């Protein structure tokens, strides 16, 4: 069991949370928009309806899966005990760079930092940060 932290709870972030929780990981998630954050459980629950109907997820697994997704109060809370942090905020280089600079100060050097960027160079996002070897995209 590993702890996965997800920054951004929009279309991608909540879906990434669902996938990791679905295979048994503990998931922490944060979004600056309180409504996006608070709606994560209901959005995942809704996503799971067709999976349950098709027999791909057992009905009795839905609540335990949701129980593995913990909404967090901020970046420091998000990073508590995280083995990997996946950024899924808006597609904006300066925003991502700013957030990774903060994340880097909150996690130990071995924590994997990853971006879900669609098209921004991971090298540009990581440029100037202290531990480039731990980056993933
Ligand atoms: N939507 C897709 O099909 C898709 C596919 C592949 C990759 N991506 C990439 O994934 C990333 C997220 O895309 P999305 O579609 O989920 O976007 P989205 O707009 O649905 O979600 C982005 C979330 O980031 C949050 N956010 C913005 N600034 C923040 C901050 N400072 N702190 C915390 N949260 C913040 C917003 O409140 C929002 O909920 C982007 O880089 C996008 O390019 C998207």
PDB file of C-alpha atoms and ligand atoms in Angstrom:
ATOM      1  CA  UNK A   1       0.000   0.000   0.000  1.00  0.00           C
ATOM      2  CA  UNK A   2       1.344   3.394  -1.000  1.00  0.00           C
ATOM      3  CA  UNK A   3       0.104   6.923  -0.461  1.00  0.00           C
ATOM      4  CA  UNK A   4      -0.580   8.977  -3.577  1.00  0.00           C
ATOM      5  CA  UNK A   5      -1.175  12.740  -3.321  1.00  0.00           C
ATOM      6  CA  UNK A   6      -3.089  14.468  -6.105  1.00  0.00           C
ATOM      7  CA  UNK A   7      -3.003  18.230  -6.572  1.00  0.00           C
ATOM      8  CA  UNK A   8      -6.058  19.399  -8.487  1.00  0.00           C
ATOM      9  CA  UNK A   9      -9.460  17.736  -8.276  1.00  0.00           C
ATOM     10  CA  UNK A  10     -10.850  18.667 -11.683  1.00  0.00           C
ATOM     11  CA  UNK A  11     -11.684  16.314 -14.522  1.00  0.00           C
ATOM     12  CA  UNK A  12      -8.314  14.582 -14.455  1.00  0.00           C
ATOM     13  CA  UNK A  13      -7.471  14.839 -10.758  1.00  0.00           C
ATOM     14  CA  UNK A  14     -10.592  13.156  -9.449  1.00  0.00           C
ATOM     15  CA  UNK A  15     -10.279  10.452 -12.119  1.00  0.00           C
ATOM     16  CA  UNK A  16      -6.667   9.788 -11.166  1.00  0.00           C
ATOM     17  CA  UNK A  17      -7.786   9.545  -7.545  1.00  0.00           C
ATOM     18  CA  UNK A  18     -10.412   6.982  -8.541  1.00  0.00           C
ATOM     19  CA  UNK A  19      -7.881   4.835 -10.401  1.00  0.00           C
ATOM     20  CA  UNK A  20      -5.318   4.758  -7.587  1.00  0.00           C
ATOM     21  CA  UNK A  21      -7.933   4.179  -4.876  1.00  0.00           C
ATOM     22  CA  UNK A  22      -9.445   1.474  -7.052  1.00  0.00           C
ATOM     23  CA  UNK A  23      -6.266  -0.573  -6.888  1.00  0.00           C
ATOM     24  CA  UNK A  24      -5.923  -0.142  -3.145  1.00  0.00           C
ATOM     25  CA  UNK A  25      -3.718   2.893  -2.646  1.00  0.00           C
ATOM     26  CA  UNK A  26      -4.396   5.521  -0.042  1.00  0.00           C
ATOM     27  CA  UNK A  27      -5.119   8.777  -1.898  1.00  0.00           C
ATOM     28  CA  UNK A  28      -4.842  12.336  -0.658  1.00  0.00           C
ATOM     29  CA  UNK A  29      -6.292  15.116  -2.795  1.00  0.00           C
ATOM     30  CA  UNK A  30      -6.429  18.912  -2.686  1.00  0.00           C
ATOM     31  CA  UNK A  31      -7.974  21.629  -4.862  1.00  0.00           C
ATOM     32  CA  UNK A  32      -8.049  25.370  -4.234  1.00  0.00           C
ATOM     33  CA  UNK A  33     -11.723  25.371  -5.216  1.00  0.00           C
ATOM     34  CA  UNK A  34     -13.680  24.072  -2.202  1.00  0.00           C
ATOM     35  CA  UNK A  35     -16.588  22.911  -4.363  1.00  0.00           C
ATOM     36  CA  UNK A  36     -14.316  20.890  -6.617  1.00  0.00           C
ATOM     37  CA  UNK A  37     -12.731  19.302  -3.571  1.00  0.00           C
ATOM     38  CA  UNK A  38     -15.944  18.532  -1.712  1.00  0.00           C
ATOM     39  CA  UNK A  39     -17.575  17.023  -4.805  1.00  0.00           C
ATOM     40  CA  UNK A  40     -14.806  14.443  -5.347  1.00  0.00           C
ATOM     41  CA  UNK A  41     -16.602  11.566  -3.565  1.00  0.00           C
ATOM     42  CA  UNK A  42     -19.866  12.111  -5.425  1.00  0.00           C
ATOM     43  CA  UNK A  43     -18.134  12.419  -8.781  1.00  0.00           C
ATOM     44  CA  UNK A  44     -16.188   9.209  -8.207  1.00  0.00           C
ATOM     45  CA  UNK A  45     -19.337   7.467  -6.984  1.00  0.00           C
ATOM     46  CA  UNK A  46     -21.115   8.550 -10.164  1.00  0.00           C
ATOM     47  CA  UNK A  47     -18.193   7.380 -12.347  1.00  0.00           C
ATOM     48  CA  UNK A  48     -18.366   3.958 -10.708  1.00  0.00           C
ATOM     49  CA  UNK A  49     -22.037   3.320 -11.536  1.00  0.00           C
ATOM     50  CA  UNK A  50     -21.368   1.805 -14.988  1.00  0.00           C
ATOM     51  CA  UNK A  51     -18.413  -0.174 -13.612  1.00  0.00           C
ATOM     52  CA  UNK A  52     -20.712  -1.731 -11.015  1.00  0.00           C
ATOM     53  CA  UNK A  53     -23.465  -2.351 -13.571  1.00  0.00           C
ATOM     54  CA  UNK A  54     -20.980  -4.128 -15.843  1.00  0.00           C
ATOM     55  CA  UNK A  55     -19.633  -6.196 -12.963  1.00  0.00           C
ATOM     56  CA  UNK A  56     -16.184  -4.612 -13.222  1.00  0.00           C
ATOM     57  CA  UNK A  57     -16.321  -3.268  -9.663  1.00  0.00           C
ATOM     58  CA  UNK A  58     -18.156  -5.097  -6.880  1.00  0.00           C
ATOM     59  CA  UNK A  59     -20.910  -2.983  -5.324  1.00  0.00           C
ATOM     60  CA  UNK A  60     -19.482  -3.645  -1.851  1.00  0.00           C
ATOM     61  CA  UNK A  61     -16.124  -2.226  -2.984  1.00  0.00           C
ATOM     62  CA  UNK A  62     -17.491   1.255  -3.720  1.00  0.00           C
ATOM     63  CA  UNK A  63     -17.568   2.616  -0.161  1.00  0.00           C
ATOM     64  CA  UNK A  64     -14.128   1.177   0.776  1.00  0.00           C
ATOM     65  CA  UNK A  65     -12.713   2.729  -2.413  1.00  0.00           C
ATOM     66  CA  UNK A  66     -14.206   6.120  -1.502  1.00  0.00           C
ATOM     67  CA  UNK A  67     -12.861   5.694   2.025  1.00  0.00           C
ATOM     68  CA  UNK A  68      -9.337   5.563   0.615  1.00  0.00           C
ATOM     69  CA  UNK A  69      -9.703   9.087  -0.874  1.00  0.00           C
ATOM     70  CA  UNK A  70      -8.958  11.779   1.704  1.00  0.00           C
ATOM     71  CA  UNK A  71      -9.659  15.445   0.881  1.00  0.00           C
ATOM     72  CA  UNK A  72      -6.901  17.669   2.305  1.00  0.00           C
ATOM     73  CA  UNK A  73      -6.881  21.232   3.608  1.00  0.00           C
ATOM     74  CA  UNK A  74      -3.824  22.542   1.761  1.00  0.00           C
ATOM     75  CA  UNK A  75      -0.474  21.631   0.257  1.00  0.00           C
ATOM     76  CA  UNK A  76       1.217  20.728   3.539  1.00  0.00           C
ATOM     77  CA  UNK A  77      -1.660  18.448   4.492  1.00  0.00           C
ATOM     78  CA  UNK A  78      -1.692  16.969   0.979  1.00  0.00           C
ATOM     79  CA  UNK A  79       1.974  16.012   1.193  1.00  0.00           C
ATOM     80  CA  UNK A  80       1.758  14.241   4.558  1.00  0.00           C
ATOM     81  CA  UNK A  81       3.201  10.755   4.074  1.00  0.00           C
ATOM     82  CA  UNK A  82       2.981  10.926   0.278  1.00  0.00           C
ATOM     83  CA  UNK A  83       5.169   8.526  -1.711  1.00  0.00           C
ATOM     84  CA  UNK A  84       4.190  10.238  -4.949  1.00  0.00           C
ATOM     85  CA  UNK A  85       2.602  13.606  -5.759  1.00  0.00           C
ATOM     86  CA  UNK A  86       0.708  13.957  -9.037  1.00  0.00           C
ATOM     87  CA  UNK A  87      -0.075  17.481 -10.187  1.00  0.00           C
ATOM     88  CA  UNK A  88      -3.286  17.867 -12.216  1.00  0.00           C
ATOM     89  CA  UNK A  89      -3.973  21.601 -12.074  1.00  0.00           C
ATOM     90  CA  UNK A  90      -4.762  23.803 -15.049  1.00  0.00           C
ATOM     91  CA  UNK A  91      -2.437  23.672 -18.073  1.00  0.00           C
ATOM     92  CA  UNK A  92      -0.319  26.727 -17.172  1.00  0.00           C
ATOM     93  CA  UNK A  93       3.465  26.570 -16.979  1.00  0.00           C
ATOM     94  CA  UNK A  94       3.936  29.327 -14.410  1.00  0.00           C
ATOM     95  CA  UNK A  95       1.234  27.877 -12.160  1.00  0.00           C
ATOM     96  CA  UNK A  96       2.768  24.414 -12.328  1.00  0.00           C
ATOM     97  CA  UNK A  97       6.298  25.740 -11.678  1.00  0.00           C
ATOM     98  CA  UNK A  98       5.092  27.758  -8.696  1.00  0.00           C
ATOM     99  CA  UNK A  99       3.268  24.780  -7.216  1.00  0.00           C
ATOM    100  CA  UNK A 100       6.171  22.356  -7.723  1.00  0.00           C
ATOM    101  CA  UNK A 101       8.519  24.796  -5.976  1.00  0.00           C
ATOM    102  CA  UNK A 102       6.179  24.661  -2.989  1.00  0.00           C
ATOM    103  CA  UNK A 103       5.743  20.901  -3.206  1.00  0.00           C
ATOM    104  CA  UNK A 104       9.481  20.361  -3.274  1.00  0.00           C
ATOM    105  CA  UNK A 105       9.824  22.104   0.060  1.00  0.00           C
ATOM    106  CA  UNK A 106       7.157  19.860   1.590  1.00  0.00           C
ATOM    107  CA  UNK A 107       8.323  16.375   0.608  1.00  0.00           C
ATOM    108  CA  UNK A 108      11.553  14.429   1.155  1.00  0.00           C
ATOM    109  CA  UNK A 109      13.931  14.022  -1.835  1.00  0.00           C
ATOM    110  CA  UNK A 110      12.817  10.451  -2.579  1.00  0.00           C
ATOM    111  CA  UNK A 111       9.178  11.389  -3.146  1.00  0.00           C
ATOM    112  CA  UNK A 112       8.261  11.134  -6.822  1.00  0.00           C
ATOM    113  CA  UNK A 113       6.807  14.334  -8.275  1.00  0.00           C
ATOM    114  CA  UNK A 114       4.710  13.899 -11.413  1.00  0.00           C
ATOM    115  CA  UNK A 115       2.754  16.157 -13.727  1.00  0.00           C
ATOM    116  CA  UNK A 116      -0.322  15.235 -15.710  1.00  0.00           C
ATOM    117  CA  UNK A 117       0.454  18.004 -18.192  1.00  0.00           C
ATOM    118  CA  UNK A 118      -0.903  17.504 -21.682  1.00  0.00           C
ATOM    119  CA  UNK A 119       1.782  19.288 -23.616  1.00  0.00           C
ATOM    120  CA  UNK A 120       4.171  21.317 -21.457  1.00  0.00           C
ATOM    121  CA  UNK A 121       7.764  20.055 -21.392  1.00  0.00           C
ATOM    122  CA  UNK A 122       8.449  18.286 -18.094  1.00  0.00           C
ATOM    123  CA  UNK A 123      11.957  19.749 -18.287  1.00  0.00           C
ATOM    124  CA  UNK A 124      10.526  23.275 -18.344  1.00  0.00           C
ATOM    125  CA  UNK A 125       8.306  22.535 -15.359  1.00  0.00           C
ATOM    126  CA  UNK A 126      11.192  21.029 -13.382  1.00  0.00           C
ATOM    127  CA  UNK A 127      13.828  23.570 -14.473  1.00  0.00           C
ATOM    128  CA  UNK A 128      15.549  25.132 -11.467  1.00  0.00           C
ATOM    129  CA  UNK A 129      14.224  22.710  -8.900  1.00  0.00           C
ATOM    130  CA  UNK A 130      16.537  20.804  -6.593  1.00  0.00           C
ATOM    131  CA  UNK A 131      16.041  17.119  -7.428  1.00  0.00           C
ATOM    132  CA  UNK A 132      15.364  16.717 -11.180  1.00  0.00           C
ATOM    133  CA  UNK A 133      15.981  12.961 -11.042  1.00  0.00           C
ATOM    134  CA  UNK A 134      12.708  12.236  -9.329  1.00  0.00           C
ATOM    135  CA  UNK A 135      10.458  13.804 -11.976  1.00  0.00           C
ATOM    136  CA  UNK A 136       7.840  11.906 -13.911  1.00  0.00           C
ATOM    137  CA  UNK A 137       5.268  12.867 -16.513  1.00  0.00           C
TER     138      UNK A 137
HETATM  139  N1  LIG B   1      -9.017  17.036 -19.613  1.00  0.00           N
HETATM  140  C1  LIG B   1      -8.298  16.163 -20.356  1.00  0.00           C
HETATM  141  O1  LIG B   1      -8.813  15.417 -21.231  1.00  0.00           O
HETATM  142  C2  LIG B   1      -6.815  16.046 -20.095  1.00  0.00           C
HETATM  143  C3  LIG B   1      -6.149  14.952 -20.635  1.00  0.00           C
HETATM  144  C4  LIG B   1      -4.780  14.793 -20.367  1.00  0.00           C
HETATM  145  C5  LIG B   1      -4.122  15.732 -19.591  1.00  0.00           C
HETATM  146  N2  LIG B   1      -4.803  16.829 -19.105  1.00  0.00           N
HETATM  147  C6  LIG B   1      -4.055  17.786 -18.291  1.00  0.00           C
HETATM  148  O2  LIG B   1      -4.375  17.546 -16.923  1.00  0.00           O
HETATM  149  C7  LIG B   1      -4.277  18.791 -16.198  1.00  0.00           C
HETATM  150  C8  LIG B   1      -5.616  19.052 -15.529  1.00  0.00           C
HETATM  151  O3  LIG B   1      -6.626  19.107 -16.550  1.00  0.00           O
HETATM  152  P1  LIG B   1      -8.177  19.013 -16.175  1.00  0.00           P
HETATM  153  O4  LIG B   1      -8.878  18.750 -17.461  1.00  0.00           O
HETATM  154  O5  LIG B   1      -8.380  18.108 -15.023  1.00  0.00           O
HETATM  155  O6  LIG B   1      -8.482  20.521 -15.727  1.00  0.00           O
HETATM  156  P2  LIG B   1      -9.664  21.052 -14.780  1.00  0.00           P
HETATM  157  O7  LIG B   1      -9.837  22.488 -15.136  1.00  0.00           O
HETATM  158  O8  LIG B   1     -10.834  20.136 -14.855  1.00  0.00           O
HETATM  159  O9  LIG B   1      -9.044  20.926 -13.322  1.00  0.00           O
HETATM  160  C9  LIG B   1      -7.974  21.703 -12.882  1.00  0.00           C
HETATM  161  C10 LIG B   1      -8.153  21.924 -11.402  1.00  0.00           C
HETATM  162  O10 LIG B   1      -6.989  22.572 -10.897  1.00  0.00           O
HETATM  163  C11 LIG B   1      -7.426  23.373  -9.825  1.00  0.00           C
HETATM  164  N3  LIG B   1      -6.398  24.344  -9.510  1.00  0.00           N
HETATM  165  C12 LIG B   1      -5.967  25.391 -10.261  1.00  0.00           C
HETATM  166  N4  LIG B   1      -5.004  26.074  -9.603  1.00  0.00           N
HETATM  167  C13 LIG B   1      -4.810  25.429  -8.430  1.00  0.00           C
HETATM  168  C14 LIG B   1      -3.944  25.649  -7.308  1.00  0.00           C
HETATM  169  N5  LIG B   1      -3.104  26.694  -7.287  1.00  0.00           N
HETATM  170  N6  LIG B   1      -4.016  24.813  -6.253  1.00  0.00           N
HETATM  171  C15 LIG B   1      -4.894  23.768  -6.268  1.00  0.00           C
HETATM  172  N7  LIG B   1      -5.723  23.510  -7.301  1.00  0.00           N
HETATM  173  C16 LIG B   1      -5.692  24.330  -8.357  1.00  0.00           C
HETATM  174  C17 LIG B   1      -8.712  23.998 -10.325  1.00  0.00           C
HETATM  175  O11 LIG B   1      -9.499  24.501  -9.250  1.00  0.00           O
HETATM  176  C18 LIG B   1      -9.353  22.831 -11.046  1.00  0.00           C
HETATM  177  O12 LIG B   1     -10.263  22.122 -10.228  1.00  0.00           O
HETATM  178  C19 LIG B   1      -3.884  19.855 -17.228  1.00  0.00           C
HETATM  179  O13 LIG B   1      -2.483  20.010 -17.220  1.00  0.00           O
HETATM  180  C20 LIG B   1      -4.374  19.241 -18.544  1.00  0.00           C
HETATM  181  O14 LIG B   1      -3.676  19.755 -19.654  1.00  0.00           O
HETATM  182  C21 LIG B   1      -6.136  16.983 -19.332  1.00  0.00           C
END
